[in-house]
Coordinates of C-alpha atoms in Angstrom, one line a residue:
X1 CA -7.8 27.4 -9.7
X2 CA -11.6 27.8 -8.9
X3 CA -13.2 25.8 -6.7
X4 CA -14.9 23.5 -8.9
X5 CA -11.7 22.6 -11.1
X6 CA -10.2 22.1 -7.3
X7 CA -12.7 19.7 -6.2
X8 CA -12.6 17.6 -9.9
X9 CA -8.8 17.8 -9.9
X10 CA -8.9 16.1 -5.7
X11 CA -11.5 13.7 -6.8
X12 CA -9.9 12.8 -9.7
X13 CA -6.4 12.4 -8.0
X14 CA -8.2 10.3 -4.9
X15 CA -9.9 8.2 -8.0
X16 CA -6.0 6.4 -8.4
X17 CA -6.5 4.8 -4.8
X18 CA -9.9 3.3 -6.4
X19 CA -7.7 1.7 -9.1
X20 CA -4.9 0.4 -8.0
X21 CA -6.8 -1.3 -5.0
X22 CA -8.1 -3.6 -7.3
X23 CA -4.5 -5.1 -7.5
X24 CA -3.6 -4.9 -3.0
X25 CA -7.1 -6.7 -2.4
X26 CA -7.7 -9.1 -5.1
X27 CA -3.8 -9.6 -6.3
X28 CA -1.7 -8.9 -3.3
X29 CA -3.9 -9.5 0.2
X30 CA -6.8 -12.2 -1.7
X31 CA -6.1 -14.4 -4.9
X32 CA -2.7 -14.4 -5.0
X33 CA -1.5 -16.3 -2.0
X34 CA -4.0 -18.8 -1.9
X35 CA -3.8 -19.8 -5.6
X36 CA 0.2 -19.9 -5.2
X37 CA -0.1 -22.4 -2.3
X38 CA -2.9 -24.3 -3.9
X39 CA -1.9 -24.0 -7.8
X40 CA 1.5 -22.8 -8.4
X41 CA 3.6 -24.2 -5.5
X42 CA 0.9 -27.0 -5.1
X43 CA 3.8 -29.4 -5.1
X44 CA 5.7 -28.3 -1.9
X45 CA 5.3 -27.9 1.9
X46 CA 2.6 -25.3 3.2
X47 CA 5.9 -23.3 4.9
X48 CA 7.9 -23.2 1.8
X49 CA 5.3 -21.7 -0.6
X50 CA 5.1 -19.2 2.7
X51 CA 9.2 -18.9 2.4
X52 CA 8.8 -18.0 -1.5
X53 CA 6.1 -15.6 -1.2
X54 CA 8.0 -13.8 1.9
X55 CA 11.2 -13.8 -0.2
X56 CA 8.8 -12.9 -3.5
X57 CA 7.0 -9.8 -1.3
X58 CA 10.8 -8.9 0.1
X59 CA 12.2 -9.0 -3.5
X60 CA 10.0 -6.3 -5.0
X61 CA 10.3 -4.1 -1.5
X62 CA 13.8 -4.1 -1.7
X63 CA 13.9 -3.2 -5.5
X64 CA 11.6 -0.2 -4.4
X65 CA 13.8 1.0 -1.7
X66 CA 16.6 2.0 -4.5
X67 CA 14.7 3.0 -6.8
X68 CA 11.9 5.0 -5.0
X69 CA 13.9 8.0 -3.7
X70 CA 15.8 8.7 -7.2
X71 CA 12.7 8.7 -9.4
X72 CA 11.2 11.0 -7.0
X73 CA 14.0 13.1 -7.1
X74 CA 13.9 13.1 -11.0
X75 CA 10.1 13.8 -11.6
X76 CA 10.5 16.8 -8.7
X77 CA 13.3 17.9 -11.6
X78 CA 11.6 17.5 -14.4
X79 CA 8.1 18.3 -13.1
X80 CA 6.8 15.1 -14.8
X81 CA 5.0 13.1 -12.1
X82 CA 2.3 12.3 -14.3
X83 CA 4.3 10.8 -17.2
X84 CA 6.3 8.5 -14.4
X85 CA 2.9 7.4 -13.1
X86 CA 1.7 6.7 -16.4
X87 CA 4.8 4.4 -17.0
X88 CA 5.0 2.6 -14.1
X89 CA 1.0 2.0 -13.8
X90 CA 1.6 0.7 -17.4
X91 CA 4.2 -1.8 -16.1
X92 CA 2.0 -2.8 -13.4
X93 CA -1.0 -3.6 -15.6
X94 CA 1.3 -5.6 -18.3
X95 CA 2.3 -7.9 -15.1
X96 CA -1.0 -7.8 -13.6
X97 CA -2.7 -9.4 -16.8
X98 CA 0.1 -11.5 -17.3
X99 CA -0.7 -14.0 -14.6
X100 CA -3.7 -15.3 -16.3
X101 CA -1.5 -17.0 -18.8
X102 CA 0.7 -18.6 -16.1
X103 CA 0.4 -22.4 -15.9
X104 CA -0.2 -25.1 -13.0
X105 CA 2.9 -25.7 -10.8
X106 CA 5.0 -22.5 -12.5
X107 CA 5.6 -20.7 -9.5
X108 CA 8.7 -19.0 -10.6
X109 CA 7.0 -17.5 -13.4
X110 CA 4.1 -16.3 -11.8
X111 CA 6.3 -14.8 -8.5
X112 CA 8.6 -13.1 -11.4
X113 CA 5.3 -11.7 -12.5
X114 CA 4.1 -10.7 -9.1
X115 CA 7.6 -9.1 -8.4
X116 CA 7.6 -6.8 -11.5
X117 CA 4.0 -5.7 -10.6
X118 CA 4.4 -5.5 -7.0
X119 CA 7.0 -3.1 -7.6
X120 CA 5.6 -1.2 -10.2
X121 CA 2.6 -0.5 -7.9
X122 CA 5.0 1.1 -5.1
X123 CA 6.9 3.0 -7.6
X124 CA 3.4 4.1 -8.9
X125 CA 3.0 5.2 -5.0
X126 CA 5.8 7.5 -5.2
X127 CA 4.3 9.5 -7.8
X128 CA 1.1 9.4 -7.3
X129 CA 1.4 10.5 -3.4
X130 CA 3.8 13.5 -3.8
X131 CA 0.5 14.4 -6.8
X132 CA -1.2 15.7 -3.5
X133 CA 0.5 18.7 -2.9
X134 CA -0.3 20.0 -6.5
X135 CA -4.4 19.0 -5.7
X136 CA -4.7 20.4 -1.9
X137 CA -3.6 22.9 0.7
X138 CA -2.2 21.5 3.6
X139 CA -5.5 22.8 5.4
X140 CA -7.1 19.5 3.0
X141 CA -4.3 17.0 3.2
X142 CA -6.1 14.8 5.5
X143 CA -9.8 14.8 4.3
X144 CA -8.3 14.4 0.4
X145 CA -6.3 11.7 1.5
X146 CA -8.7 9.8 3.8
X147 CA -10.8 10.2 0.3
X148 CA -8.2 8.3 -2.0
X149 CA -8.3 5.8 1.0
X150 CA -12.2 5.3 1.3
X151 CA -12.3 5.5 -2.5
X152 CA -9.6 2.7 -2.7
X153 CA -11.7 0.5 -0.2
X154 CA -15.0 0.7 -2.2
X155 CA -13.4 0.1 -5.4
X156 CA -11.3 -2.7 -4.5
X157 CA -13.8 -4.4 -2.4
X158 CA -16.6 -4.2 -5.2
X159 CA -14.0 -5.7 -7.8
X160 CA -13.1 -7.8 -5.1
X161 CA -16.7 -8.9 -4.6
X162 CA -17.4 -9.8 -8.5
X163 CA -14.1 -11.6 -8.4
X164 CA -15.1 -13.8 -4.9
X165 CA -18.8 -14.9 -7.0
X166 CA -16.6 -15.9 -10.0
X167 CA -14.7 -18.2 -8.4
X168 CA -18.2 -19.2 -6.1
X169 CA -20.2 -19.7 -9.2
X170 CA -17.8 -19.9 -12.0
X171 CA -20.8 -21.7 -14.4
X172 CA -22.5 -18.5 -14.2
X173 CA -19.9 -16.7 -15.4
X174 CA -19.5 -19.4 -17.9
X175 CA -15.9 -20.0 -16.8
X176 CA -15.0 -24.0 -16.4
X177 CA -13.8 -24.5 -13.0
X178 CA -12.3 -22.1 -9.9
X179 CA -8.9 -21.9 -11.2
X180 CA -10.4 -20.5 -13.9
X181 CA -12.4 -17.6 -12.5
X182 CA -9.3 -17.0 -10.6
X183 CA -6.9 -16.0 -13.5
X184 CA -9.7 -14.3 -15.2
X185 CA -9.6 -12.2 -11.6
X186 CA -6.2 -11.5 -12.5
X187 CA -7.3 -10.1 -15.8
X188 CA -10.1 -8.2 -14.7
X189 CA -7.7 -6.5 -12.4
X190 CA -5.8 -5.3 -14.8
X191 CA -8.4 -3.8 -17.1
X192 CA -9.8 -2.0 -14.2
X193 CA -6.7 -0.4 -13.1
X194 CA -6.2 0.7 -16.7
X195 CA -9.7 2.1 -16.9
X196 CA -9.7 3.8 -13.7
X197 CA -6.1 5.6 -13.7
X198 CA -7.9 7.6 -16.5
X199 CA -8.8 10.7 -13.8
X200 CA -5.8 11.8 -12.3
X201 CA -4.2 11.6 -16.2
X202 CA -7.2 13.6 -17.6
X203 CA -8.0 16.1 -13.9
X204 CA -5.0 16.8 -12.2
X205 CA -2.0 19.7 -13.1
X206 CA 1.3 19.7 -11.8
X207 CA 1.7 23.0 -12.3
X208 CA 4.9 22.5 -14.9
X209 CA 6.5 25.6 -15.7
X210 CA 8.0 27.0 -18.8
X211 CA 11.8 25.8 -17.5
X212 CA 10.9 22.6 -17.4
X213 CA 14.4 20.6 -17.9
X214 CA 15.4 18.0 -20.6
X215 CA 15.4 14.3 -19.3
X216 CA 19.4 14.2 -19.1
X217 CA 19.3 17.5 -16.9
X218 CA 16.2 16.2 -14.6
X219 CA 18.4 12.6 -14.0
X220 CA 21.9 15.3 -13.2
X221 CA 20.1 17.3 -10.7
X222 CA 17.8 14.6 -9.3
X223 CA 20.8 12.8 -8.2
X224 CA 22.0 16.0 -7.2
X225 CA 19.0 16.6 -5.1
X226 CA 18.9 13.2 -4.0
X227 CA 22.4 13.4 -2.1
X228 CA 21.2 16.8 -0.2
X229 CA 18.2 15.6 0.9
X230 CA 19.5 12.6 2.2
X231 CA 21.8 14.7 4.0
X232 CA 19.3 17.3 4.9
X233 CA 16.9 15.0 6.4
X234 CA 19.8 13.8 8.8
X235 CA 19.5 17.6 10.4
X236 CA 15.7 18.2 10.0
X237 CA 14.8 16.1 13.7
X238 CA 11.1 15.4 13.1
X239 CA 11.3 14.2 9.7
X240 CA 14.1 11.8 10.4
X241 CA 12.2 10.9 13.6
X242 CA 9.0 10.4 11.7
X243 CA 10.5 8.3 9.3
X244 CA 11.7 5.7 11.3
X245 CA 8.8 5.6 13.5
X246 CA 6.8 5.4 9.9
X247 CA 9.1 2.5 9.5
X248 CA 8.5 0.7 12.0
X249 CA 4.8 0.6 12.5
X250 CA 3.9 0.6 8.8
X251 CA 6.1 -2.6 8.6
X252 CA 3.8 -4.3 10.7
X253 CA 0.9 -2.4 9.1
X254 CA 1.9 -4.5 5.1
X255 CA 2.8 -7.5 6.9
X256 CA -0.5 -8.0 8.3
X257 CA -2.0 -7.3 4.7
X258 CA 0.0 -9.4 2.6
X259 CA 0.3 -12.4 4.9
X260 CA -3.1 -12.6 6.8
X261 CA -4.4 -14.8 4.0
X262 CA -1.1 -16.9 4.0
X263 CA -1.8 -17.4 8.4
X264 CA -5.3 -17.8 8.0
X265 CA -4.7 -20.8 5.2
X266 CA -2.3 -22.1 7.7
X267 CA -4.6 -22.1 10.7
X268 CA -6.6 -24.5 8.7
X269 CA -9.6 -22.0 7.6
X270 CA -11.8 -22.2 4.6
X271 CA -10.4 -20.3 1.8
X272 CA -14.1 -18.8 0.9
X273 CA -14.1 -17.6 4.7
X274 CA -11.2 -16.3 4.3
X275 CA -12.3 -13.8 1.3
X276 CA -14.7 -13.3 2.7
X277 CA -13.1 -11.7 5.5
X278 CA -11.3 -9.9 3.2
X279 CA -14.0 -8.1 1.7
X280 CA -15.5 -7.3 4.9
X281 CA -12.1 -5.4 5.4
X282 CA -12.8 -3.2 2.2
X283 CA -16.3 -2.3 3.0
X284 CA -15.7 -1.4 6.2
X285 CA -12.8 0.7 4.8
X286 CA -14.6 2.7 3.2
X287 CA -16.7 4.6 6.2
X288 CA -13.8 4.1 8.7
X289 CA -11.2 5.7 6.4
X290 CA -13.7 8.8 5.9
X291 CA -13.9 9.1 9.4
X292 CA -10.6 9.1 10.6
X293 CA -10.0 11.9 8.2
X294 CA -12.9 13.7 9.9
X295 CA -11.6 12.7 13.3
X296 CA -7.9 14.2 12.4
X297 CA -10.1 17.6 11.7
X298 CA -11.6 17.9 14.9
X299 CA -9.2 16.4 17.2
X300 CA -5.0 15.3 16.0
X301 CA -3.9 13.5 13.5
X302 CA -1.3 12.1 15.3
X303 CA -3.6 11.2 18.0
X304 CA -6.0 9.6 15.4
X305 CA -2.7 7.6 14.4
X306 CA -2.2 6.8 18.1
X307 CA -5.6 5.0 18.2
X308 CA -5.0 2.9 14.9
X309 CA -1.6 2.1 16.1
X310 CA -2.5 0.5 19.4
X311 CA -5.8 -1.2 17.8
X312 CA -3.5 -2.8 15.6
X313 CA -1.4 -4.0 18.5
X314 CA -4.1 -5.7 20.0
X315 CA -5.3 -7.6 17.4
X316 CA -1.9 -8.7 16.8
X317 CA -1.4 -10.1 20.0
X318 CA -5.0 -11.6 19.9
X319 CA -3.7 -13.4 16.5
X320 CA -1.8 -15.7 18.6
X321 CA -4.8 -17.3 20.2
X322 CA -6.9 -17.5 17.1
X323 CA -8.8 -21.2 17.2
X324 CA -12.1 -20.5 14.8
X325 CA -12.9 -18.8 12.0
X326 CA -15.3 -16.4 13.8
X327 CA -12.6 -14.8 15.5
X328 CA -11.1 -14.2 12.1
X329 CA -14.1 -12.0 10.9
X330 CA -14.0 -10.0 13.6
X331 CA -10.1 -9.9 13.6
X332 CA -10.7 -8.7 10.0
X333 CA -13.5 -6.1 11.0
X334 CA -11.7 -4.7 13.6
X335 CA -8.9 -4.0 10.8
X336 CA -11.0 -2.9 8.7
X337 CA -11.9 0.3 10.9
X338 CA -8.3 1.5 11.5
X339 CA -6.3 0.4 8.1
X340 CA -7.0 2.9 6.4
X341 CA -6.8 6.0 9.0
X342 CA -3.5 4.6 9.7
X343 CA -2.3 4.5 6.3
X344 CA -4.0 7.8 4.9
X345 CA -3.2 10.2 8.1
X346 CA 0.7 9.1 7.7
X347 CA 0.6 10.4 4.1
X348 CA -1.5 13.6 4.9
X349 CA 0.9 14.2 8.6
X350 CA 4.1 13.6 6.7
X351 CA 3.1 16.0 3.8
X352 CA 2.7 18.4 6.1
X353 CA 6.6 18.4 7.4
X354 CA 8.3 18.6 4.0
X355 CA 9.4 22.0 2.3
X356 CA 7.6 23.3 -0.6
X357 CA 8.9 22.1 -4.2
X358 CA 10.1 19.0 -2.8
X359 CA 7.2 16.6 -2.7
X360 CA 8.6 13.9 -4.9
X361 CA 11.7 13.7 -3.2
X362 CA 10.5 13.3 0.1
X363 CA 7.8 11.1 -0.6
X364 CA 10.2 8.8 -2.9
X365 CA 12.3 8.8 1.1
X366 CA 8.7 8.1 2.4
X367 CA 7.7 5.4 0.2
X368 CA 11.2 3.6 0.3
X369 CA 11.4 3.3 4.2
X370 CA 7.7 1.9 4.0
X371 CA 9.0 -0.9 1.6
X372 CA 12.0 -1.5 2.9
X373 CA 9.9 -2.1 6.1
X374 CA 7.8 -4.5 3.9
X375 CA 11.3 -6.2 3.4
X376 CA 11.6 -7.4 7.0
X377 CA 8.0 -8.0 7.9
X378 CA 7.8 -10.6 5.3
X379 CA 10.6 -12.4 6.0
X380 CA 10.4 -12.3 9.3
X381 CA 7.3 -14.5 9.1
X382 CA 8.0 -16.6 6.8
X383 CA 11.8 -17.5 8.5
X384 CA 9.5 -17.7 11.7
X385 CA 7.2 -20.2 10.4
X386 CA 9.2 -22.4 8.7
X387 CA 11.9 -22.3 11.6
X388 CA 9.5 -23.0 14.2
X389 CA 6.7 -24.5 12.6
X390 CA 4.5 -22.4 14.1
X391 CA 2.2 -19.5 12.1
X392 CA 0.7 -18.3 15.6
X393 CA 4.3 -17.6 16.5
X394 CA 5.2 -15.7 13.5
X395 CA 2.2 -13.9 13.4
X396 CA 3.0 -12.4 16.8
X397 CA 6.6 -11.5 16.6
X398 CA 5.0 -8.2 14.3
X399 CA 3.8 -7.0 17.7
X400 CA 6.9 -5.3 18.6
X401 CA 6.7 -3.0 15.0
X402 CA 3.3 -1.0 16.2
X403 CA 4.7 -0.3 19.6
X404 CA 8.0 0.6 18.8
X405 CA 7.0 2.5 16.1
X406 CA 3.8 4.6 17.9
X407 CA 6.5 5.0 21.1
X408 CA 9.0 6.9 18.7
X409 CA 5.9 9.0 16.9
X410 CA 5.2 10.8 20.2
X411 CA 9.0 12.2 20.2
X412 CA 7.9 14.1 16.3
X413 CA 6.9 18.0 16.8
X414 CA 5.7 18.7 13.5
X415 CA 6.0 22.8 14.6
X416 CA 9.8 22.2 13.8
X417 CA 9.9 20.5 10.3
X418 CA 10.7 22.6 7.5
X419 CA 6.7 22.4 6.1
X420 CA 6.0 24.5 9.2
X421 CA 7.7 27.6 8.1

């Protein structure tokens, strides 16, 4: 591959992150909670509309955690990543655009809908991550995927953006009222995550070979495949180690995503303030993920990790004392300059300790213990909250997550997974 059809094939690959986005900033982390409190569950208590979006969130993380690992497995077999990611993003979409036809007070319909497309976005994950070793060398992994990660903040915060005037200025957009603009956001969500997947379809090869197996042989040996990995991970220390660490930490790493709004709503803060701190987080994403892939270069990625880790911790604890909405814009920027390092130099450092031909596999393990992570983050704060009343309370009991989970990284010496040889 020359270097130009390299370079197209890495940008068009990191392009997915500037897709999908559109759906974890206005969907999952902005619109979404704050019009099921205020719309769909209107009619209940603030802490069980946060109960049925923590069971909602846990729901599609759970579905993920069986599913992720064999569809890996199978697109490894069949060498079909692409057609897999076409599927699922498909799903996704259909979901996505869904909620703009869900009614006042249905909040079962539109939490089905969000379940089906939450999942369908992780599933997409699977795919779409193990696409990197077919776009990089390992010498790349982490400034590629610190791109897909900066890419992913611009273009979710600048959808993000038209979608927060909408709802601002809905006459100018000549929408009737805010509730509106908001399912229209769901829409336009949809249609640019359609629109943007386009790349990685139309740049990237997998590098399929002529013995590419029928779709009943790739399911038989992906479940074969499946059971040996699982087993083989068990005896290769540092990806075992590194998994549960990745566990851990990127638990509290979602949890912090998908409920901030929900805490911050709680607290008794403006929901424009709250969007807006929001987008601040995407914008300052963008730069910050960049640079912690040009960080990882010049000094560790672990250590780069290190530093997002015990940022996040801080923050965390600092959560508890919130009293005004200043301190949640620079809660939110603070975020905003680790998020992404954290999240793109755990995709680039684990790639780095799996054996060759066996991306999809071990990035469908990957993918599955950072959702079934998201299972207990979720429910931990909503159980918290409406056991104790409190949302400072719950917000801090995620705490524990990044420092148990950055402790048991500094026991992983990537010069004994099987990638090193």
């Amino acid at each position: 591959m020359s270097d130009t059809s390299n370079r197209r094939a890495q940008f068009g690959w990191a392009f997915y992150d500037w897709a999908n986005s559109a759906f974890s900033t206005t969907v999952v982390a902005g619109f979404f909670p704050i019009f099921f409190k205020t719309y769909w569950s209107s009619g209940h208590p603030a802490e069980t509309s946060t109960l049925q979006l923590g069971v909602g969130s846990a729901l599609a993380s759970l579905i993920v955690l069986f599913l992720a690992p064999l569809l890996g497995a199978i697109a490894d077999r069949s060498r079909r990543k692409k057609p897999w990611l076409a599927a699922v993003t498909g799903i996704a979409v259909a979901a996505t655009a869904g909620l703009f036809f869900v009614g006042a007070g249905q909040w079962l319909l539109a939490l089905s809908l969000f379940v089906i497309a939450s999942t369908a976005f992780f599933l997409a994950m699977v795919f779409y991550d193990s696409l990197i070793v077919d776009v990089c060398t390992p010498a790349d992994y982490d400034r590629v995927s610190a791109l897909g990660y900066g890419l992913g903040y611009l273009g979710g915060g600048l959808l993000l953006a038209v979608n927060v005037a909408m709802t601002l200025w809905p006459e100018a957009f000549a929408l009737a009222d805010r509730a509106a603009a908001v399912r229209w956001s769901f829409l336009s969500v949809a249609v640019w995550w359609a629109l943007f997947s386009l790349p990685v379809f139309l740049l990237v090869d997998e590098g399929r070979d002529a013995d590419t197996p029928s779709a009943g042989r790739a399911m038989r040996e992906g479940l074969t495949e499946l059971r040996l990995t699982a087993r083989r991970i068990f005896s290769e220390k540092p990806v075992l180690t590194f998994l549960i660490a990745y566990w851990l930490y990127i638990d509290g790493v979602h949890t912090i995503i998908r409920m901030a709004v929900d805490f911050g709503l709680n607290l008794g803060f403006g929901e424009t303030s709250l969007i807006t701190a929001l987008l601040m987080v995407q914008f300052i994403g963008f730069p910050a993920a960049i640079a912690f892939g040009w960080l990882a270069s010049k000094w560790e990625t672990k250590k780069a990790i290190y530093v997002g880790l015990a940022v996040y911790a801080g923050v965390t604890a600092w959560g508890y004392f919130l009293a005004y909405e200043w301190q949640f814009y620079v809660m939110a920027a603070v975020i905003g300059l680790v998020q992404g390092g954290v999240q793109s130099l755990s995709r680039s450092y684990f790639a780095r300790l799996i054996p060759d031909g066996r991306a999809g596999e071990y990035f469908g393990i990957y993918n599955m213990m950072g959702k079934f992570a998201a299972v207990i983050g979720p429910l931990l704060v909503g159980v918290t909250a409406a056991l104790s009343g409190s949302a400072r309370l719950s917000i801090l009991s995620v705490l524990v997550l990044f420092v148990a989970g950055g402790w048991l990284l500094t026991r992983v010496d990537a010069r004994e997974a099987p990638g090193a040889a």
